[in-house]
Short mmCIF file of C-alpha atoms in Angstrom, two decimals:
data_model
loop_
_atom_site.label_atom_id
_atom_site.label_comp_id
_atom_site.label_asym_id
_atom_site.label_seq_id
_atom_site.Cartn_x
_atom_site.Cartn_y
_atom_site.Cartn_z
CA MET A 10 -14.42 13.49 110.54
CA LEU A 11 -14.24 16.13 107.78
CA LYS A 12 -12.61 15.16 104.59
CA ILE A 13 -10.29 16.62 102.29
CA LEU A 14 -13.13 17.57 100.00
CA ASP A 15 -15.18 19.02 102.68
CA ARG A 16 -12.06 21.23 104.23
CA TYR A 17 -11.23 22.79 101.06
CA ILE A 18 -14.25 23.98 100.55
CA ILE A 19 -14.66 25.17 103.96
CA LYS A 20 -11.19 27.22 103.38
CA THR A 21 -12.64 28.21 100.07
CA PHE A 22 -15.84 29.46 102.40
CA PHE A 23 -13.86 31.21 104.81
CA GLY A 24 -11.55 33.20 102.98
CA PRO A 25 -14.18 35.67 101.74
CA PHE A 26 -15.95 35.26 104.66
CA PHE A 27 -13.69 36.94 107.02
CA PHE A 28 -12.58 39.65 104.62
CA ILE A 29 -16.44 40.68 103.42
CA PHE A 30 -17.81 40.62 107.74
CA SER A 31 -14.42 43.00 108.51
CA VAL A 32 -15.54 45.68 104.93
CA LEU A 33 -19.46 45.24 106.25
CA PHE A 34 -18.81 45.90 109.84
CA PHE A 35 -16.30 48.62 108.91
CA ILE A 36 -19.26 49.98 106.79
CA PHE A 37 -22.24 50.01 109.40
CA ILE A 38 -19.59 51.19 111.59
CA VAL A 39 -18.90 54.13 109.39
CA ASN A 40 -22.90 54.74 109.07
CA ILE A 41 -23.36 55.09 112.75
CA ILE A 42 -20.09 57.35 113.19
CA TRP A 43 -22.07 59.67 110.44
CA VAL A 44 -25.12 60.21 112.04
CA GLN A 45 -23.88 60.19 116.27
CA LEU A 46 -20.12 62.11 115.49
CA GLY A 47 -21.48 64.91 114.94
CA GLN A 48 -23.34 65.40 118.69
CA PHE A 49 -19.79 64.42 120.13
CA MET A 50 -16.70 65.94 118.53
CA GLY A 51 -15.29 69.16 120.43
CA LYS A 52 -18.00 68.29 122.93
CA GLY A 53 -15.43 68.17 125.91
CA LEU A 54 -15.49 63.65 125.18
CA SER A 55 -12.19 61.88 125.35
CA TYR A 56 -11.21 59.89 121.99
CA TRP A 57 -11.57 56.60 124.12
CA GLN A 58 -15.06 57.32 125.09
CA ILE A 59 -16.07 58.01 121.72
CA LEU A 60 -14.95 55.10 120.15
CA LYS A 61 -16.19 53.03 123.63
CA LEU A 62 -19.80 54.19 122.79
CA LEU A 63 -19.33 53.63 119.02
CA PHE A 64 -18.08 50.42 119.70
CA TYR A 65 -21.13 49.73 122.45
CA LEU A 66 -23.58 50.98 119.56
CA GLY A 67 -21.86 49.41 116.66
CA VAL A 68 -21.99 45.41 118.25
CA SER A 69 -25.80 45.66 117.73
CA VAL A 70 -25.27 45.53 113.91
CA ILE A 71 -23.64 41.95 113.89
CA SER A 72 -27.10 40.28 113.53
CA MET A 73 -27.92 42.47 110.04
CA VAL A 74 -23.49 41.76 108.54
CA LEU A 75 -23.73 38.58 109.58
CA PRO A 76 -26.63 37.03 107.02
CA LEU A 77 -25.20 39.86 104.00
CA THR A 78 -22.11 37.78 104.94
CA VAL A 79 -23.29 34.57 104.23
CA LEU A 80 -24.85 35.37 101.27
CA LEU A 81 -21.99 37.42 99.38
CA ALA A 82 -19.51 34.71 100.80
CA SER A 83 -21.29 31.57 99.87
CA ILE A 84 -22.09 33.41 95.90
CA MET A 85 -18.56 34.46 95.82
CA SER A 86 -17.31 31.08 96.64
CA PHE A 87 -18.97 28.36 94.96
CA GLY A 88 -19.27 30.82 91.22
CA GLU A 89 -15.37 30.68 91.81
CA PHE A 90 -15.93 26.67 92.30
CA GLY A 91 -17.48 27.34 88.50
CA GLU A 92 -15.34 29.45 87.09
CA ARG A 93 -12.56 27.33 88.13
CA TYR A 94 -14.44 24.10 86.69
CA GLU A 95 -13.75 22.57 89.94
CA LEU A 96 -17.70 22.00 90.21
CA ALA A 97 -17.15 20.50 86.75
CA ALA A 98 -14.50 17.72 88.40
CA MET A 99 -16.36 17.45 91.06
CA LYS A 100 -19.82 16.18 88.93
CA ALA A 101 -17.25 14.26 86.74
CA ALA A 102 -15.81 12.46 90.00
CA GLY A 103 -19.26 11.84 90.88
CA ILE A 104 -19.79 14.15 93.72
CA SER A 105 -23.03 16.03 93.31
CA LEU A 106 -23.62 19.75 94.11
CA THR A 107 -25.87 18.70 97.13
CA ARG A 108 -22.46 16.88 98.66
CA VAL A 109 -20.53 19.80 98.31
CA MET A 110 -23.24 22.44 99.69
CA VAL A 111 -23.29 19.55 102.79
CA PRO A 112 -19.98 20.98 104.74
CA LEU A 113 -20.80 24.70 104.24
CA LEU A 114 -24.63 24.06 105.17
CA GLY A 115 -23.45 22.78 108.71
CA VAL A 116 -20.77 25.47 108.99
CA THR A 117 -23.92 28.15 108.34
CA THR A 118 -25.92 26.16 110.65
CA ILE A 119 -23.61 26.23 113.55
CA LEU A 120 -22.94 30.07 112.31
CA SER A 121 -26.41 30.80 112.70
CA ILE A 122 -27.19 28.99 116.25
CA MET A 123 -24.03 31.17 117.23
CA LEU A 124 -25.91 34.30 115.98
CA PHE A 125 -29.26 33.88 118.19
CA PHE A 126 -27.18 32.89 121.55
CA PHE A 127 -24.81 36.02 120.40
CA SER A 128 -28.22 38.23 119.61
CA ASN A 129 -29.68 37.14 123.15
CA ASN A 130 -26.98 36.97 125.46
CA ILE A 131 -24.49 39.20 124.73
CA ILE A 132 -26.50 42.59 122.07
CA PRO A 133 -28.88 43.20 125.05
CA ASP A 134 -25.53 43.72 127.08
CA PHE A 135 -23.77 46.11 125.09
CA GLN A 136 -27.10 47.82 124.56
CA ARG A 137 -27.51 48.66 128.05
CA LYS A 138 -23.78 49.73 128.19
CA ALA A 139 -24.82 52.27 125.24
CA LYS A 140 -27.88 53.77 126.87
CA ASN A 141 -26.18 54.14 130.12
CA MET A 142 -23.85 56.20 128.45
CA LEU A 143 -25.40 58.11 126.22
CA PHE A 144 -27.87 58.57 129.87
CA ASN A 145 -24.18 59.34 131.57
CA ILE A 146 -23.42 62.20 128.90
CA ALA A 147 -26.67 63.92 129.41
CA GLN A 148 -26.33 64.38 132.61
CA THR A 149 -22.98 65.38 133.24
CA LYS A 150 -22.46 67.44 129.72
CA PRO A 151 -25.19 69.50 129.45
CA ALA A 152 -23.97 71.37 126.62
CA LEU A 153 -23.53 68.13 124.34
CA ASN A 154 -25.87 68.75 122.07
CA PHE A 155 -25.41 72.71 121.60
CA THR A 156 -23.37 74.42 118.43
CA PRO A 157 -21.71 77.02 118.41
CA GLY A 158 -23.56 80.04 116.56
CA GLN A 159 -26.81 77.97 115.34
CA PHE A 160 -30.10 78.31 116.89
CA ILE A 161 -31.01 75.28 118.27
CA ASP A 162 -34.15 73.86 120.16
CA GLN A 163 -32.59 70.88 122.16
CA ILE A 164 -34.45 72.44 125.30
CA PRO A 165 -38.42 71.97 125.09
CA GLY A 166 -40.18 75.18 124.71
CA TYR A 167 -37.02 77.24 124.12
CA MET A 168 -34.95 78.23 121.20
CA VAL A 169 -31.42 79.08 122.25
CA LYS A 170 -28.32 80.00 120.45
CA PHE A 171 -24.62 80.63 122.00
CA ASP A 172 -21.86 82.69 119.68
CA LYS A 173 -18.88 80.33 121.64
CA ILE A 174 -18.90 77.24 123.91
CA HIS A 175 -16.02 76.70 125.64
CA GLY A 176 -14.01 74.86 128.76
CA ASP A 177 -13.64 71.55 129.83
CA ASN A 178 -16.42 70.41 129.85
CA GLY A 179 -18.40 72.66 127.43
CA GLU A 180 -20.04 74.72 130.52
CA ASN A 181 -18.40 78.20 129.53
CA ILE A 182 -20.65 80.06 126.64
CA GLU A 183 -20.68 83.67 125.31
CA GLY A 184 -23.67 85.67 123.18
CA VAL A 185 -26.41 83.57 124.53
CA PHE A 186 -29.80 84.36 123.44
CA VAL A 187 -32.73 83.03 124.65
CA HIS A 188 -35.95 82.49 123.64
CA ARG A 189 -38.60 80.95 124.86
CA LYS A 190 -41.09 79.82 123.00
CA ALA A 191 -45.31 80.88 123.55
CA SER A 192 -48.40 80.79 121.86
CA THR A 193 -50.71 83.56 120.90
CA TYR A 194 -52.22 83.86 124.11
CA GLU A 195 -48.99 83.49 126.38
CA ASP A 196 -46.69 86.40 127.14
CA GLN A 197 -43.36 85.74 124.83
CA GLN A 198 -39.72 86.57 126.32
CA SER A 199 -36.08 86.32 124.43
CA ILE A 200 -33.29 86.81 127.10
CA VAL A 201 -29.75 88.59 125.62
CA ALA A 202 -26.57 88.03 127.51
CA GLU A 203 -23.14 88.24 127.19
CA LYS A 204 -22.10 85.63 128.91
CA GLY A 205 -23.11 82.39 130.61
CA LYS A 206 -22.10 79.32 132.85
CA PHE A 207 -24.15 75.98 133.31
CA ILE A 208 -23.66 74.87 136.62
CA PRO A 209 -25.02 70.97 137.86
CA ALA A 210 -28.88 71.72 139.53
CA ALA A 211 -29.68 69.74 142.70
CA ASN A 212 -32.18 68.13 140.49
CA LYS A 213 -31.08 66.19 137.84
CA ASN A 214 -34.52 67.15 135.71
CA TYR A 215 -33.43 70.50 135.28
CA LEU A 216 -30.72 72.45 134.00
CA LYS A 217 -29.30 75.46 135.91
CA LEU A 218 -27.41 78.23 133.97
CA VAL A 219 -26.31 81.40 135.06
CA LEU A 220 -26.52 84.44 133.24
CA TYR A 221 -24.43 87.85 133.06
CA ASN A 222 -24.62 91.43 131.75
CA GLY A 223 -27.86 91.12 129.80
CA TYR A 224 -31.27 92.37 129.38
CA VAL A 225 -34.62 90.24 130.27
CA PHE A 226 -37.61 91.16 126.88
CA GLU A 227 -41.21 90.59 127.78
CA ASP A 228 -44.04 91.41 126.43
CA ASN A 229 -47.46 91.80 128.97
CA PHE A 230 -50.26 91.19 126.59
CA ALA A 231 -51.28 87.52 126.55
CA GLY A 232 -54.34 86.63 124.36
CA LYS A 233 -54.74 90.28 123.13
CA GLY A 234 -54.99 90.58 119.60
CA ASP A 235 -53.13 92.36 117.00
CA ALA A 236 -54.04 96.02 117.23
CA ALA A 237 -52.85 95.75 121.47
CA ARG A 238 -49.44 94.19 119.81
CA LEU A 239 -48.86 96.96 117.91
CA LYS A 240 -49.80 99.85 120.73
CA GLN A 241 -47.72 98.61 123.77
CA PRO A 242 -44.09 98.11 124.04
CA ASP A 243 -41.86 95.51 125.41
CA GLN A 244 -41.25 95.74 129.07
CA ALA A 245 -36.91 95.65 129.15
CA ILE A 246 -35.15 94.52 132.28
CA LYS A 247 -31.01 95.20 132.46
CA PHE A 248 -29.49 91.94 135.00
CA ASP A 249 -26.43 91.79 136.54
CA THR A 250 -26.42 88.18 137.31
CA LEU A 251 -30.11 85.98 136.20
CA VAL A 252 -30.00 82.33 137.36
CA SER A 253 -32.57 79.98 135.21
CA HIS A 254 -33.66 76.48 135.30
CA PHE A 255 -34.69 74.84 132.67
CA ASP A 256 -36.36 71.08 132.02
CA ILE A 257 -34.57 68.93 130.59
CA SER A 258 -35.99 65.87 131.68
CA GLU A 259 -37.31 65.59 128.19
CA ILE A 260 -34.11 65.40 126.95
CA ILE A 261 -32.95 62.46 129.42
CA ASN A 262 -35.53 60.26 128.95
CA LYS A 263 -35.19 60.53 124.86
CA ALA A 264 -31.46 59.61 125.52
CA ILE A 265 -32.35 56.46 128.27
CA GLU A 266 -35.60 55.70 126.01
CA GLU A 267 -38.16 57.15 128.34
CA GLU A 268 -35.62 56.37 131.62
CA GLN A 269 -36.09 52.21 131.48
CA ILE A 270 -32.20 52.19 131.95
CA THR A 271 -33.28 48.54 133.45
CA ASP A 272 -36.51 47.48 131.98
CA ASP A 273 -36.10 48.22 127.92
CA TYR A 274 -36.87 45.29 126.45
CA ARG A 275 -33.90 45.88 123.81
CA PHE A 276 -31.69 44.95 127.31
CA GLN A 277 -33.58 41.88 127.86
CA THR A 278 -33.49 37.91 126.45
CA PHE A 279 -35.71 35.81 124.10
CA ASN A 280 -37.40 34.53 127.47
CA GLN A 281 -37.94 37.59 129.25
CA LEU A 282 -39.45 39.65 126.78
CA ASN A 283 -42.10 36.82 126.86
CA LYS A 284 -43.00 38.45 130.16
CA THR A 285 -42.79 41.68 129.07
CA ILE A 286 -45.25 40.74 125.78
CA ASP A 287 -47.82 39.32 128.06
CA LEU A 288 -47.30 42.37 130.56
CA THR A 289 -48.11 44.93 128.01
CA LYS A 290 -50.75 42.91 125.93
CA LYS A 291 -52.76 42.84 129.36
CA ASP A 292 -52.03 46.92 129.66
CA ASN A 293 -53.57 47.08 126.54
CA ASP A 294 -56.81 45.09 126.86
CA LYS A 295 -56.89 47.02 130.20
CA PHE A 296 -56.34 50.44 128.27
CA PHE A 297 -58.44 49.65 125.22
CA THR A 298 -61.26 48.66 127.46
CA THR A 299 -61.17 52.22 129.03
CA ILE A 300 -61.53 53.43 125.84
CA THR A 301 -64.02 51.22 124.73
CA SER A 302 -66.74 52.25 128.19
CA ASP A 303 -65.94 56.24 127.62
CA VAL A 304 -67.25 55.82 123.28
CA LEU A 305 -69.65 53.65 124.51
CA ASN A 306 -70.69 56.37 126.66
CA GLN A 307 -70.35 59.36 124.47
CA THR A 308 -72.35 57.77 121.71
CA ASN A 309 -75.38 56.83 124.50
CA SER A 310 -75.48 60.48 125.16
CA VAL A 311 -75.95 61.67 121.75
CA VAL A 312 -77.73 58.72 120.70
CA THR A 313 -80.84 59.52 123.89
CA TYR A 314 -84.29 58.85 122.34
CA MET A 315 -85.92 58.00 126.30
CA ASP A 316 -87.03 60.48 129.17
CA LYS A 317 -84.53 59.91 131.79
CA ASN A 318 -87.26 60.79 134.21
CA ASN A 319 -89.74 59.15 133.39
CA LYS A 320 -89.32 55.12 135.17
CA THR A 321 -92.62 54.00 133.67
CA LYS A 322 -93.48 52.11 130.71
CA ALA A 323 -94.72 54.98 129.33
CA PRO A 324 -95.45 54.64 125.82
CA ALA A 325 -93.08 55.88 123.33
CA LYS A 326 -93.62 59.38 122.70
CA PRO A 327 -94.01 60.15 118.12
CA GLN A 328 -90.48 60.36 116.66
CA LEU A 329 -90.46 64.31 115.80
CA LYS A 330 -90.02 64.99 112.30
CA LEU A 331 -87.86 67.50 110.91
CA ASP A 332 -90.01 68.68 108.18
CA THR A 333 -92.54 69.44 110.20
CA VAL A 334 -90.43 72.20 112.39
CA LYS A 335 -90.18 75.86 112.02
CA GLY A 336 -86.87 77.71 110.03
CA GLU A 337 -85.14 79.17 113.44
CA LYS A 338 -85.69 75.99 115.50
CA LYS A 339 -84.49 73.56 112.49
CA MET A 340 -81.78 75.21 112.60
CA GLU A 341 -81.54 74.90 116.08
CA ILE A 342 -81.98 71.74 115.50
CA VAL A 343 -79.16 70.60 113.05
CA TYR A 344 -76.77 72.31 114.74
CA ASN A 345 -77.22 70.87 117.75
CA ALA A 346 -77.23 67.86 116.50
CA TYR A 347 -73.86 68.62 114.54
CA ASN A 348 -71.79 69.64 117.41
CA ARG A 349 -72.54 66.52 119.02
CA LEU A 350 -71.55 64.69 116.20
CA GLU A 351 -68.51 66.17 116.01
CA ASN A 352 -67.51 66.32 119.61
CA LEU A 353 -68.19 62.68 119.06
CA LYS A 354 -65.93 62.34 116.15
CA SER A 355 -63.08 64.86 118.04
CA SER A 356 -63.36 62.29 121.44
CA LEU A 357 -63.02 58.94 118.69
CA ASN A 358 -59.82 60.84 116.86
CA GLY A 359 -58.44 61.90 120.12
CA LYS A 360 -58.76 57.97 121.57
CA THR A 361 -57.33 56.71 118.55
CA ASN A 362 -53.89 58.22 118.51
CA ASP A 363 -53.94 57.49 122.22
CA PHE A 364 -53.78 54.11 121.53
CA LYS A 365 -51.65 54.22 118.99
CA PRO A 366 -48.13 54.58 120.89
CA ASN A 367 -49.57 51.27 122.65
CA VAL A 368 -49.76 49.48 119.18
CA LYS A 369 -46.22 50.51 118.28
CA TYR A 370 -44.95 49.75 121.51
CA PHE A 371 -46.39 46.14 121.37
CA SER A 372 -45.59 45.88 117.95
CA LYS A 373 -41.45 47.09 118.55
CA VAL A 374 -41.47 44.15 121.28
CA VAL A 375 -42.75 40.96 119.54
CA ILE A 376 -40.76 42.05 116.53
CA TYR A 377 -37.07 42.83 118.22
CA GLN A 378 -38.23 39.23 119.78
CA GLN A 379 -38.46 37.69 117.05
CA ARG A 380 -35.56 39.06 115.08
CA ILE A 381 -33.36 37.40 117.62
CA LEU A 382 -34.79 34.09 116.37
CA SER A 383 -35.63 34.97 113.08
CA TYR A 384 -31.96 36.38 112.15
CA SER A 385 -30.47 33.05 112.12
CA PHE A 386 -32.79 31.72 109.84
CA THR A 387 -32.25 34.33 107.80
CA CYS A 388 -28.77 32.70 107.40
CA ILE A 389 -29.25 29.82 106.39
CA ILE A 390 -31.85 31.26 103.58
CA PHE A 391 -29.25 33.45 102.39
CA PHE A 392 -26.77 30.47 102.05
CA LEU A 393 -29.36 28.70 100.03
CA ILE A 394 -30.08 31.75 97.78
CA GLY A 395 -26.11 32.15 97.68
CA ALA A 396 -24.83 28.81 96.74
CA SER A 397 -27.13 28.39 94.44
CA LEU A 398 -26.57 31.65 92.44
CA GLY A 399 -22.78 30.70 92.23
CA SER A 400 -23.07 27.90 90.79
CA ILE A 401 -25.05 28.94 88.72
CA ILE A 402 -24.15 32.02 87.33
CA ARG A 403 -20.11 30.65 87.95
CA LYS A 404 -17.98 33.84 88.48
CA GLY A 405 -16.09 34.16 91.32
CA GLY A 406 -14.75 37.51 92.67
CA MET A 407 -16.51 41.38 93.51
CA GLY A 408 -18.00 41.64 90.20
CA VAL A 409 -21.27 40.24 89.70
CA PRO A 410 -21.83 38.40 93.21
CA VAL A 411 -21.63 41.71 94.75
CA ILE A 412 -24.39 42.92 92.62
CA ILE A 413 -26.09 40.15 93.13
CA ALA A 414 -25.98 39.90 96.67
CA ILE A 415 -26.86 43.89 97.25
CA VAL A 416 -29.95 43.49 94.88
CA ILE A 417 -30.92 40.17 97.18
CA PHE A 418 -30.18 42.28 100.91
CA ILE A 419 -32.25 45.16 99.44
CA VAL A 420 -34.92 43.44 98.65
CA PHE A 421 -34.70 41.77 101.79
CA TYR A 422 -34.15 45.47 103.95
CA VAL A 423 -37.37 46.92 101.65
CA ILE A 424 -39.75 43.77 102.92
CA ASN A 425 -38.26 43.96 106.62
CA VAL A 426 -38.80 48.03 106.88
CA GLY A 427 -41.90 47.59 104.86
CA MET A 428 -43.74 45.17 107.54
CA GLU A 429 -42.47 46.79 110.43
CA ASN A 430 -44.13 49.85 109.49
CA LEU A 431 -47.24 47.86 108.62
CA ALA A 432 -47.16 46.38 112.53
CA TRP A 433 -46.25 49.83 114.09
CA SER A 434 -49.53 51.06 112.49
CA GLY A 435 -51.92 48.18 113.66
CA THR A 436 -52.19 46.85 110.16
CA LEU A 437 -50.36 44.03 109.85
CA ASN A 438 -49.49 41.32 113.19
CA PRO A 439 -46.33 42.00 114.47
CA TYR A 440 -44.87 38.70 114.96
CA LEU A 441 -46.45 37.70 111.19
CA ALA A 442 -43.95 40.66 109.83
CA ALA A 443 -41.19 39.52 112.20
CA TRP A 444 -41.08 36.52 109.87
CA LEU A 445 -42.66 37.43 106.43
CA PRO A 446 -39.29 38.47 104.76
CA ASN A 447 -37.63 34.95 104.85
CA ILE A 448 -41.71 33.23 104.73
CA ILE A 449 -41.35 35.69 101.02
CA LEU A 450 -37.25 34.61 100.10
CA PHE A 451 -37.42 30.67 101.59
CA PRO A 452 -39.76 29.68 97.87
CA PHE A 453 -36.99 31.23 96.06
CA GLY A 454 -33.98 29.54 97.64
CA VAL A 455 -35.63 26.38 96.76
CA ILE A 456 -36.42 27.11 93.39
CA MET A 457 -32.57 28.19 93.16
CA THR A 458 -31.35 25.35 94.88
CA TYR A 459 -33.51 23.01 92.55
CA LYS A 460 -32.06 25.04 89.89
CA ALA A 461 -28.71 24.67 90.68
CA LEU A 462 -29.18 20.49 90.93
CA THR A 463 -30.51 20.40 87.68
CA ASP A 464 -27.88 22.79 86.12
CA SER A 465 -30.50 25.15 84.60
CA GLN A 466 -28.89 27.85 82.61
CA LEU A 467 -31.11 30.03 84.40
CA PHE A 468 -28.47 33.41 83.20
CA ASP A 469 -27.37 32.01 80.04
CA ALA A 470 -28.08 34.57 77.28
CA GLU A 471 -27.63 32.53 74.26
CA LYS A 472 -30.62 30.70 75.94
CA TYR A 473 -33.06 34.16 76.09
CA LYS A 474 -31.31 35.17 72.95
CA ALA A 475 -33.12 32.18 70.99
CA PHE A 476 -36.31 31.90 72.91
CA LEU A 477 -37.13 35.62 71.69
CA LYS A 478 -35.58 35.32 68.18
CA PRO A 479 -39.06 34.63 66.29
CA ILE A 480 -39.94 38.12 68.15
CA THR A 481 -36.70 39.59 66.88
CA LYS A 482 -36.79 38.48 63.75
CA ARG A 483 -39.54 40.42 62.64
CA PHE A 484 -38.41 43.75 63.65
CA SER A 485 -34.77 43.51 62.16
CA LYS A 486 -33.86 43.65 58.95
CA SER A 487 -32.59 41.34 56.70
CA LYS A 488 -28.51 41.62 56.04
CA GLU A 489 -28.35 39.81 53.40
CA HIS A 490 -27.70 40.59 49.21
CA LYS A 491 -30.58 40.96 47.54
CA ARG A 492 -28.35 39.24 44.58
CA TYR A 493 -27.90 36.09 47.44
CA GLN A 494 -32.01 36.09 48.31
#
């Protein structure tokens, strides 16, 4: 049964908690709006659709908002206790700081457990809704990512510009310019049309565009030199109606995370992610074995000293000394050896680049799974840090506590992102990367708790002035008058 003191402590904690949580959630939502809103406004979507999508995307930020809220609320609560001398009164009545922290530690533990179940069961569902909605937008709103009057390379392999976009779904366009990206060894092509219209294609992976009253400008000197380009003019074809199909599968795949709209790892719970991790690990082992076999075969072909046709154990032929070979033959041997080594080096680099996406994906899955659990422990660590710092600083309100909490959170966030990047590159074990921020901050929380329990004057400026006084005294001039010396 909670005592009167426990209820008062919890009530004081939840006052700033709800306020801070609302403010931080709004800030994170604004960040999502800042990134996403430009893609949706004025593109035929209703405000309700935009708000729904932003809400689906915003639910996932709660896993980051809650630990920061606990940190800020605990600093402010215990800072107010110290500023109003309530901690001193409690200690005078024989109530230790540990006893004061116990009810809020219990509340924080409950919040941590709730965060785990929320991240494990609710966030995946909202992630699935958000990705499905993005997929539907990409299918039904083909002009969604086009901005009038700007060159845009959203369509793979093409650069397009539309002067005007209008219609209920943004399907009507005017002032059309479409340029096909091509290398030196490909024919160049540009299309200019007065107007056009997007029409749903039979295949959802293609975008159908009907153009009216325009020209097709195309050269015909693929692979030829610059001299040929200067001599040969472009070919111009006038048309009344032109139907073009553009492959937008890459856009759709990007919108729904490689079309894994039901199998994406962000849609899975902690236990389901274990199966995904095991499957990914087996695929990586198989892929790595194949790469290793290919590299060994190429290496053996480069370093070959035995005659393939000699099946008997004949005595080994003496190795050829490069110094005994004459000039042209010597250069030929060196050149062939150099080419083989360069080919082997290029092959190794190519295999490494092929394996990097597999390592990155495996690290992403592991880190996402472990953060479902690690962020819950972050709440407890942040409470220990916040409660201790609040009782030491003895300042409430939105001033010093907010600054200190932001600094601590920035340190945590930088460590989090840094370890994540190291894991993606294959430098750091992803399990360690997910837990290392907690491992680093936990000793700091224990030290701060010990300092608070022992009434340490950690932030007492006079203490540091007295400590540094012998040093500063040497560099300061005496203010006493000479006749008093």
